[in-house]
Coordinates of N, CA and C in Angstrom, one line a residue:
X74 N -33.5 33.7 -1.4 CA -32.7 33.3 -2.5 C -31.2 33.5 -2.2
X75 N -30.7 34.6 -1.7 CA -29.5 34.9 -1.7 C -28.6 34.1 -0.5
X76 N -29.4 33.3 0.5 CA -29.3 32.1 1.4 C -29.0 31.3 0.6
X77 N -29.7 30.8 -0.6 CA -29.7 29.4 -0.8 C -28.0 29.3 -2.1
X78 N -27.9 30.4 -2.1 CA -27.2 30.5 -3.9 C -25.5 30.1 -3.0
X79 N -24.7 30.4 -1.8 CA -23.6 29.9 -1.2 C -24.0 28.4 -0.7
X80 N -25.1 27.8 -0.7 CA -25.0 26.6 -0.4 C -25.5 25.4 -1.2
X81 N -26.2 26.3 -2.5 CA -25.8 25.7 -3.8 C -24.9 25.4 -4.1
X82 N -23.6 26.7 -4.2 CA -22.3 26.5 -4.5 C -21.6 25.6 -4.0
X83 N -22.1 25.5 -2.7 CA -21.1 24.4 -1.6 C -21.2 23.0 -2.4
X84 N -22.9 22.6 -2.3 CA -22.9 21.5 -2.7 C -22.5 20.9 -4.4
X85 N -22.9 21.7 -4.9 CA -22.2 21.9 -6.6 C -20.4 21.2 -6.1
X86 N -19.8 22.2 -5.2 CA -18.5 21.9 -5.2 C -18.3 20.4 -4.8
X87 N -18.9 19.8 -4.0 CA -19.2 18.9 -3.4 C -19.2 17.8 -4.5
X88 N -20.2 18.3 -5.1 CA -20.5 17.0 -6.4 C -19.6 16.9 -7.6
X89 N -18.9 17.7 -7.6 CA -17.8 18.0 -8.6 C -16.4 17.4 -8.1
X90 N -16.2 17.8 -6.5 CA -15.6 16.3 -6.2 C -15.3 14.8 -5.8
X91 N -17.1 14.8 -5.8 CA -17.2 13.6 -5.7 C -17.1 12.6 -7.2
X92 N -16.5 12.9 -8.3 CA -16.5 12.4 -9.2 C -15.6 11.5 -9.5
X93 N -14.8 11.2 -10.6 CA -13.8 10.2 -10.5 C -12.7 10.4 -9.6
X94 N -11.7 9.7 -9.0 CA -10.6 10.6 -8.5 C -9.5 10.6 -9.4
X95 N -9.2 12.5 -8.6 CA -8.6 12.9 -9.1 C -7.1 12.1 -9.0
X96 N -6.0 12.0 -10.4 CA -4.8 11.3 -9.9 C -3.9 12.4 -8.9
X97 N -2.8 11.6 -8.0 CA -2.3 12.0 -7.1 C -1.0 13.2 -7.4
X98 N -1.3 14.0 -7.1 CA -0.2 14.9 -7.1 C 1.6 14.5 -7.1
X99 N 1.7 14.7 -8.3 CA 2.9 14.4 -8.5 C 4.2 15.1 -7.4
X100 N 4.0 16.1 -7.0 CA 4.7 16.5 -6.2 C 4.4 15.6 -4.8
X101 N 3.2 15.3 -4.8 CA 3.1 14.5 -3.6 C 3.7 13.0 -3.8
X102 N 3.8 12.6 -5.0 CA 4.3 10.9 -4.9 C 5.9 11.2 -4.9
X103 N 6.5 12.4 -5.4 CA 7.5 12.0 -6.0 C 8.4 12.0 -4.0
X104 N 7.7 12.8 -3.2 CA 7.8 13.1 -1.9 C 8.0 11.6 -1.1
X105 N 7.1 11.3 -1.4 CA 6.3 9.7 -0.9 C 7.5 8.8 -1.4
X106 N 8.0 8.9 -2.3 CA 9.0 8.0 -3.1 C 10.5 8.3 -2.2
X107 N 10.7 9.6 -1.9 CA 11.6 10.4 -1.2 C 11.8 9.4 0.5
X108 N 10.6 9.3 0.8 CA 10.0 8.4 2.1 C 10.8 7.4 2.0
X109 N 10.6 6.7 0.7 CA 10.2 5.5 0.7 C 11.5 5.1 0.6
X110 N 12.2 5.7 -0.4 CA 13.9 5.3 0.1 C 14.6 6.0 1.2
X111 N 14.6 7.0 1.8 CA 15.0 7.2 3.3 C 14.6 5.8 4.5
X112 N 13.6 5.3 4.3 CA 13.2 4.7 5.4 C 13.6 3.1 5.1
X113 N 13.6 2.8 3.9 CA 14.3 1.5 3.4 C 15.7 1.5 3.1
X114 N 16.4 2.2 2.6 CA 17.8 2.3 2.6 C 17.9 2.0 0.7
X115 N 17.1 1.4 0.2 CA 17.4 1.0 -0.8 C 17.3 2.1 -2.2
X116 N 18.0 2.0 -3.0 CA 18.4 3.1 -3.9 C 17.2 3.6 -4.8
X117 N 17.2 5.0 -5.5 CA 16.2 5.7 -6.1 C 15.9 4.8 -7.1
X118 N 14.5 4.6 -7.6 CA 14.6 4.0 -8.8 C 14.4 5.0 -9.9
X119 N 14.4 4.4 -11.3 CA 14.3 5.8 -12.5 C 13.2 6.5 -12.4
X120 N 12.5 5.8 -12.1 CA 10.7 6.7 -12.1 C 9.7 6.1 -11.0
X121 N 9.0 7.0 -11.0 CA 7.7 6.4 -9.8 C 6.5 5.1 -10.9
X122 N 6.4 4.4 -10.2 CA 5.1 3.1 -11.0 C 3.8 4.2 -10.6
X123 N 2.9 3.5 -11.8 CA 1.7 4.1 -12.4 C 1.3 4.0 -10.7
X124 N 0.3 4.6 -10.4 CA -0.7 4.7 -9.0 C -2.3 4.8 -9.7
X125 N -3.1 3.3 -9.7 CA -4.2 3.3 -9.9 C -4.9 3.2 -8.6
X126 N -6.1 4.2 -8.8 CA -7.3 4.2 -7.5 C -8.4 3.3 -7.9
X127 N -9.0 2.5 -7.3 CA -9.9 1.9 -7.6 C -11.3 1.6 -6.8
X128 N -12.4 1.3 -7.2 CA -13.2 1.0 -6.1 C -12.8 0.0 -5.6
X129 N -13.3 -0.4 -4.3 CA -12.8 -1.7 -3.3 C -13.7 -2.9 -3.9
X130 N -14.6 -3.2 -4.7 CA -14.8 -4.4 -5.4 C -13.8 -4.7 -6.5
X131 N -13.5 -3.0 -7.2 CA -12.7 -3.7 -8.7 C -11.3 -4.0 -7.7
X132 N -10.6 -3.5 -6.9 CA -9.7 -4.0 -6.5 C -9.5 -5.1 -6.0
X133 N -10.9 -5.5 -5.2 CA -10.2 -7.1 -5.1 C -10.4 -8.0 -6.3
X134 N -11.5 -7.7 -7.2 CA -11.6 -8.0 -8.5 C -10.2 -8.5 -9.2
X135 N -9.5 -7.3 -9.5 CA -8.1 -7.3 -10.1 C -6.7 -8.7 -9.3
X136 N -6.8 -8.1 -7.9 CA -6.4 -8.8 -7.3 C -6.2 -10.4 -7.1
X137 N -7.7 -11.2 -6.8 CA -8.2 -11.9 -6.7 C -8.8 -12.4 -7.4
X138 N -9.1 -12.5 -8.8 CA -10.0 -12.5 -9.4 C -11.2 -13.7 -9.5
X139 N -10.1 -14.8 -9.0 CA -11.1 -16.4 -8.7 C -11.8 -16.2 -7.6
X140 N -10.9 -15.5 -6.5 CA -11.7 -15.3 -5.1 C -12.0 -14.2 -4.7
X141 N -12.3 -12.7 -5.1 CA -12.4 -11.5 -4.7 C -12.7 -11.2 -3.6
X142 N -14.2 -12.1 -2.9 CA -14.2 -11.9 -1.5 C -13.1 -12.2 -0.2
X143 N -12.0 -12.9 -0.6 CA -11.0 -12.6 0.2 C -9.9 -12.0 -0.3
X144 N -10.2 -10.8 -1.1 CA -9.4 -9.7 -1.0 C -10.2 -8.3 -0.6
X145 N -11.4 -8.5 0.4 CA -12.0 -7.4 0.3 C -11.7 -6.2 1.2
X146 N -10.3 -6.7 2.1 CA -10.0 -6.1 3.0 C -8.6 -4.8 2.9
X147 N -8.1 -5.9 1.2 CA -7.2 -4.8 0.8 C -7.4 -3.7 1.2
X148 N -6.0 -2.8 1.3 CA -5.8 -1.0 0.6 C -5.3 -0.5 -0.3
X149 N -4.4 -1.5 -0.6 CA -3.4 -0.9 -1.6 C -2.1 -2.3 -1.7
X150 N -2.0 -2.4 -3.0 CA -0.7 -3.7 -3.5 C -0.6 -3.1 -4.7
X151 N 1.2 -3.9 -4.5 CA 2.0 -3.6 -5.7 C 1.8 -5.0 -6.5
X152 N 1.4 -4.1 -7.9 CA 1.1 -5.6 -9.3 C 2.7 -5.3 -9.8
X153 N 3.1 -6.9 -9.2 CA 5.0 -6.6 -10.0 C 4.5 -6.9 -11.6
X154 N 3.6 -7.8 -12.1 CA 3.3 -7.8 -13.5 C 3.4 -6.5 -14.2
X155 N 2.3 -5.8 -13.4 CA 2.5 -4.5 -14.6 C 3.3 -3.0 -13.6
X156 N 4.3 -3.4 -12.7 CA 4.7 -2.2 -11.7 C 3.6 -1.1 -11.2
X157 N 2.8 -1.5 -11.2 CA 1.9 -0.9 -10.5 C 1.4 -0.9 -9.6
X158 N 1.1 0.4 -8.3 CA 0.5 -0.1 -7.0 C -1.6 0.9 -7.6
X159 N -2.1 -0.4 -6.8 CA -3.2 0.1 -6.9 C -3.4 -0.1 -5.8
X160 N -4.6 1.2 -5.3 CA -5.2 1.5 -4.1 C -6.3 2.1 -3.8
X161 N -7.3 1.6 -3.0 CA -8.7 2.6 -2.9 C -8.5 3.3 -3.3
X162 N -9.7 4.0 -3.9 CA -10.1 5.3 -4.3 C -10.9 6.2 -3.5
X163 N -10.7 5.6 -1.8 CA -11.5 6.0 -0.8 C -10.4 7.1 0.0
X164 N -9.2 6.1 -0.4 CA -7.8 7.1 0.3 C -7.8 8.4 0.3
X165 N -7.8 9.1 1.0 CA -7.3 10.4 1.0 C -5.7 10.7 1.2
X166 N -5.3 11.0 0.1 CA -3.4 10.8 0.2 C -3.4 12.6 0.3
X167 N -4.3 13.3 1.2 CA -3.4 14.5 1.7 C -3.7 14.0 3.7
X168 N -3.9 13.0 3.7 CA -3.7 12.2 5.4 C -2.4 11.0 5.4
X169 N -1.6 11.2 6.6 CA -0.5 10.4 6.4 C -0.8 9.2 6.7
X170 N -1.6 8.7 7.4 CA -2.3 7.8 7.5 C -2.3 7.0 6.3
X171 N -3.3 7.7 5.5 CA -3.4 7.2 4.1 C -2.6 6.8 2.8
X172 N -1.4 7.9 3.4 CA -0.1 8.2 2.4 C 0.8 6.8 2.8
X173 N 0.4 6.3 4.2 CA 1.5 5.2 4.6 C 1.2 4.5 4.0
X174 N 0.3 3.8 3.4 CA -0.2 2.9 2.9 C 0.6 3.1 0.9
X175 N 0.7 3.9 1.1 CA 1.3 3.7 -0.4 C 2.9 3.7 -0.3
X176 N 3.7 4.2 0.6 CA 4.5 4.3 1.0 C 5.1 3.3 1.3
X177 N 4.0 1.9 2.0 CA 4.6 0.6 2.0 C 4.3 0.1 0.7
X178 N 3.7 0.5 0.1 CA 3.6 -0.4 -1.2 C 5.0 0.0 -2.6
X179 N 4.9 1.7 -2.3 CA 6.3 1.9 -2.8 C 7.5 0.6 -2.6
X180 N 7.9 0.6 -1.4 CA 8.8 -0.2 -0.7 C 9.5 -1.6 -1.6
X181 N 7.8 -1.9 -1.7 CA 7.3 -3.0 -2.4 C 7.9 -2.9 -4.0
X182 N 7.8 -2.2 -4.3 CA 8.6 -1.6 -5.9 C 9.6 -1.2 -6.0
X183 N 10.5 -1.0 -4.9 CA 11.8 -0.6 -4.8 C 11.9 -2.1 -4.1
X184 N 11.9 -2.8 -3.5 CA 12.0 -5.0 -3.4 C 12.6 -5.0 -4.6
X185 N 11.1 -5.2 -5.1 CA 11.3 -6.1 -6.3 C 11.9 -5.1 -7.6
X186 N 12.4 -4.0 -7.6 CA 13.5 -3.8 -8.6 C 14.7 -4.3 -8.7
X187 N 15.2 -4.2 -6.9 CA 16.8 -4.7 -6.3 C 16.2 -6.1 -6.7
X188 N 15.5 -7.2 -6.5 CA 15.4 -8.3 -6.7 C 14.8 -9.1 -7.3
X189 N 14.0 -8.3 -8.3 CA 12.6 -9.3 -9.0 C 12.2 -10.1 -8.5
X190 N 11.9 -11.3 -9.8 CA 10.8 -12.2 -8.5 C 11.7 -13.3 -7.6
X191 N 12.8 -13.5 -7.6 CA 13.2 -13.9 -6.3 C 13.0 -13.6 -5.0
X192 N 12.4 -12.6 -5.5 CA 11.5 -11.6 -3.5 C 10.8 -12.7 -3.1
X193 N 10.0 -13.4 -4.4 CA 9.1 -14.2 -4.0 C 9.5 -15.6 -4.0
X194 N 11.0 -15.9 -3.7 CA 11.2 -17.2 -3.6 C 10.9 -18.2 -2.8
X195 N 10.7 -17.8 -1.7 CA 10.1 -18.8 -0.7 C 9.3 -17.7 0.5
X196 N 8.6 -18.3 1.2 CA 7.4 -17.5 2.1 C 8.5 -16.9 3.4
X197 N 10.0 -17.5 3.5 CA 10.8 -16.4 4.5 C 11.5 -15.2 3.8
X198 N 11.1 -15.1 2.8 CA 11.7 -14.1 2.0 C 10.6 -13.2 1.5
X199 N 8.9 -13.4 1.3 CA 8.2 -12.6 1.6 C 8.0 -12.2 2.9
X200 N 7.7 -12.8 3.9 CA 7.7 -12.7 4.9 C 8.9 -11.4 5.4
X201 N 9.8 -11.6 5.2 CA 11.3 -9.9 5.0 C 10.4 -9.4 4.6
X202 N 10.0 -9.4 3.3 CA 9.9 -8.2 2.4 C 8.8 -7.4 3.3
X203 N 7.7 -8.2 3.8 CA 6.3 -7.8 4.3 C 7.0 -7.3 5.4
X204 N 7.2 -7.4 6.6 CA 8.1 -7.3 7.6 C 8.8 -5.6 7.7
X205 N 10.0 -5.6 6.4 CA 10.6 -4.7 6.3 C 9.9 -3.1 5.7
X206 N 8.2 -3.7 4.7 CA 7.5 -2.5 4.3 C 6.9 -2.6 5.5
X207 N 6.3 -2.9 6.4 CA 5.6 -2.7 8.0 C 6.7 -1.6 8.6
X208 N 7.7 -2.1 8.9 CA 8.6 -1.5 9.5 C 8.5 -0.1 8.8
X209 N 8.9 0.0 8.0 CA 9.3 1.6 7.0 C 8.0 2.6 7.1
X210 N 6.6 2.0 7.2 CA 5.2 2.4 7.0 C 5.5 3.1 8.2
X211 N 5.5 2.0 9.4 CA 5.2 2.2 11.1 C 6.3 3.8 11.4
X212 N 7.6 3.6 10.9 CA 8.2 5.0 11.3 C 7.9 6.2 10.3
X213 N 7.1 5.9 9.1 CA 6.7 7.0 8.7 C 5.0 7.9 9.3
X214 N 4.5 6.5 10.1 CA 3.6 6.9 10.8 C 3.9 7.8 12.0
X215 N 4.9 7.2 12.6 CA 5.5 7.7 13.5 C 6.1 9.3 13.5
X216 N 6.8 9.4 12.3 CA 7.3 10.7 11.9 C 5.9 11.8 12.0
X217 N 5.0 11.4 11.6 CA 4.0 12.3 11.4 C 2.9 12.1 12.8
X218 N 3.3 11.6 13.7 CA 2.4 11.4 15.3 C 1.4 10.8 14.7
X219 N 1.2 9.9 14.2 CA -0.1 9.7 13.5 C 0.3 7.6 14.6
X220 N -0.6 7.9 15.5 CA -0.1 6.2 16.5 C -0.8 5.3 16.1
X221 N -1.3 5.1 15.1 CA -1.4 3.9 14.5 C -0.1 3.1 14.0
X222 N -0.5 2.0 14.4 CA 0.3 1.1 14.3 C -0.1 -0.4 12.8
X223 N 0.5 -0.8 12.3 CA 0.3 -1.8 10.8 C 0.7 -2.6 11.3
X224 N 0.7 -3.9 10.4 CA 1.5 -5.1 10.3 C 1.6 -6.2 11.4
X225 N 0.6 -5.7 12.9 CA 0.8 -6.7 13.6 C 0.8 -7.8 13.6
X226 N -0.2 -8.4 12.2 CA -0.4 -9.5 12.1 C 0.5 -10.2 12.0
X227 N 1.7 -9.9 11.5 CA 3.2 -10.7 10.9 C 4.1 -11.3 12.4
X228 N 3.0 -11.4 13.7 CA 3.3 -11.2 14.5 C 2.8 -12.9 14.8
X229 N 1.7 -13.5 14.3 CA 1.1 -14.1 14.5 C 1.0 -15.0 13.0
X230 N 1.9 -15.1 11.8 CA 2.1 -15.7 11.1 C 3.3 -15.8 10.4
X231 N 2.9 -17.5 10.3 CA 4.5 -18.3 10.1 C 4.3 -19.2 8.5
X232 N 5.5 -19.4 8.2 CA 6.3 -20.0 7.5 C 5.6 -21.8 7.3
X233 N 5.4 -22.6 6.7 CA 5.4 -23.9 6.7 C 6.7 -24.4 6.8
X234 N 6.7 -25.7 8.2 CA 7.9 -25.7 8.1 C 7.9 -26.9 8.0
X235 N 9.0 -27.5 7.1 CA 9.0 -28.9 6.2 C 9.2 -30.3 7.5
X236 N 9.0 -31.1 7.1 CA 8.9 -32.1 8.2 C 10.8 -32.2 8.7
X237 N 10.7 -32.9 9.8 CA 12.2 -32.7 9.8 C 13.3 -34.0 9.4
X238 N 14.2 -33.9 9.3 CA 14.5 -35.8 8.6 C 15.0 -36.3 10.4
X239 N 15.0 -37.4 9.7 CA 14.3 -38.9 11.0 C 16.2 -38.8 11.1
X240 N 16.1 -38.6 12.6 CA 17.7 -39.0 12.9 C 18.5 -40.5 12.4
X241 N 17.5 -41.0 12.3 CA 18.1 -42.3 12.3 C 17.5 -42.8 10.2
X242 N 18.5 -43.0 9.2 CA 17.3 -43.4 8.8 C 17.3 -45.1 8.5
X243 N 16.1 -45.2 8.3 CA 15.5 -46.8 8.3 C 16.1 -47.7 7.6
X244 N 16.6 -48.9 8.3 CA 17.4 -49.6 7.7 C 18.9 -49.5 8.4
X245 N 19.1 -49.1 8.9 CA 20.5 -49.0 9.5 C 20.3 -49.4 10.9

């Protein structure tokens, strides 16, 4: 019996944290936020946005809601509607790894404070914004040896580019 009673306890503890998750340590975001404007340049804002965890169906749920299955790959986005970043509830935000990921999405909330939705004016101006949180993620990865690397895809996607006008035009 006296075997089994420390590996009760273990697992007891175990199942006590496998429960909802826990919200993120405020000392830890307000840190993250600290990140997030050192590595962007852009100024403090008044407060940190809500940080919702979610399962990875309600997330792309929320996200996507017509198409969920192609958001199933999300981690984490900022809802400029309600200033909110939401992000798995798989994250472990005491791994920097994990932290990067909200760190770019901060970024994302410090965008669109300096600019609202003109961030989202045309696809070379998301394209910046996506670009410049890749960038800020990648050397906070870096800061912590953690060599993963983000965002290569931005590497391999472009812009629609409008037809071009006819040198000559018709009739002349």
């Amino acid at each position: 019996m006296s075997r089994l009673l420390p590996l009760l306890l273990l697992l007891l503890s175990w199942v006590a944290q496998a429960g909802p998750p826990r919200p993120p340590d405020p000392e830890l975001l307000d840190d993250l936020l600290r990140w997030a404007v050192k590595l962007s340049g852009l100024p403090v804002p008044p407060s940190l946005p809500p940080l919702t965890a979610l399962p990875q169906d309600e997330l792309a749920r929320r996200v996507c809601p017509d198409e969920p299955r192609h958001c199933r790959t999300l981690i984490a986005v900022y809802d400029t509607d309600r200033s909110e970043i939401l992000y798995r509830d798989t994250l472990d935000l005491r791994d920097e790894t994990d932290q990067s990921f909200i760190v770019h999405e901060l970024i994302h909330h410090l965008q669109h404070r300096r600019d609202g939705d003109a961030l989202f004016a045309d696809c070379p101006r998301v394209m910046q914004a996506e670009a410049e949180a890749y960038a800020a993620q990648n050397r906070y990865l870096a800061h912590f040896k953690q060599w993963r690397r983000v965002g290569e895809i931005l590497r391999f996607t472009h812009c629609p580019t409008t037809a071009a006008a006819p040198l000559v035009t018709p009739g002349e």
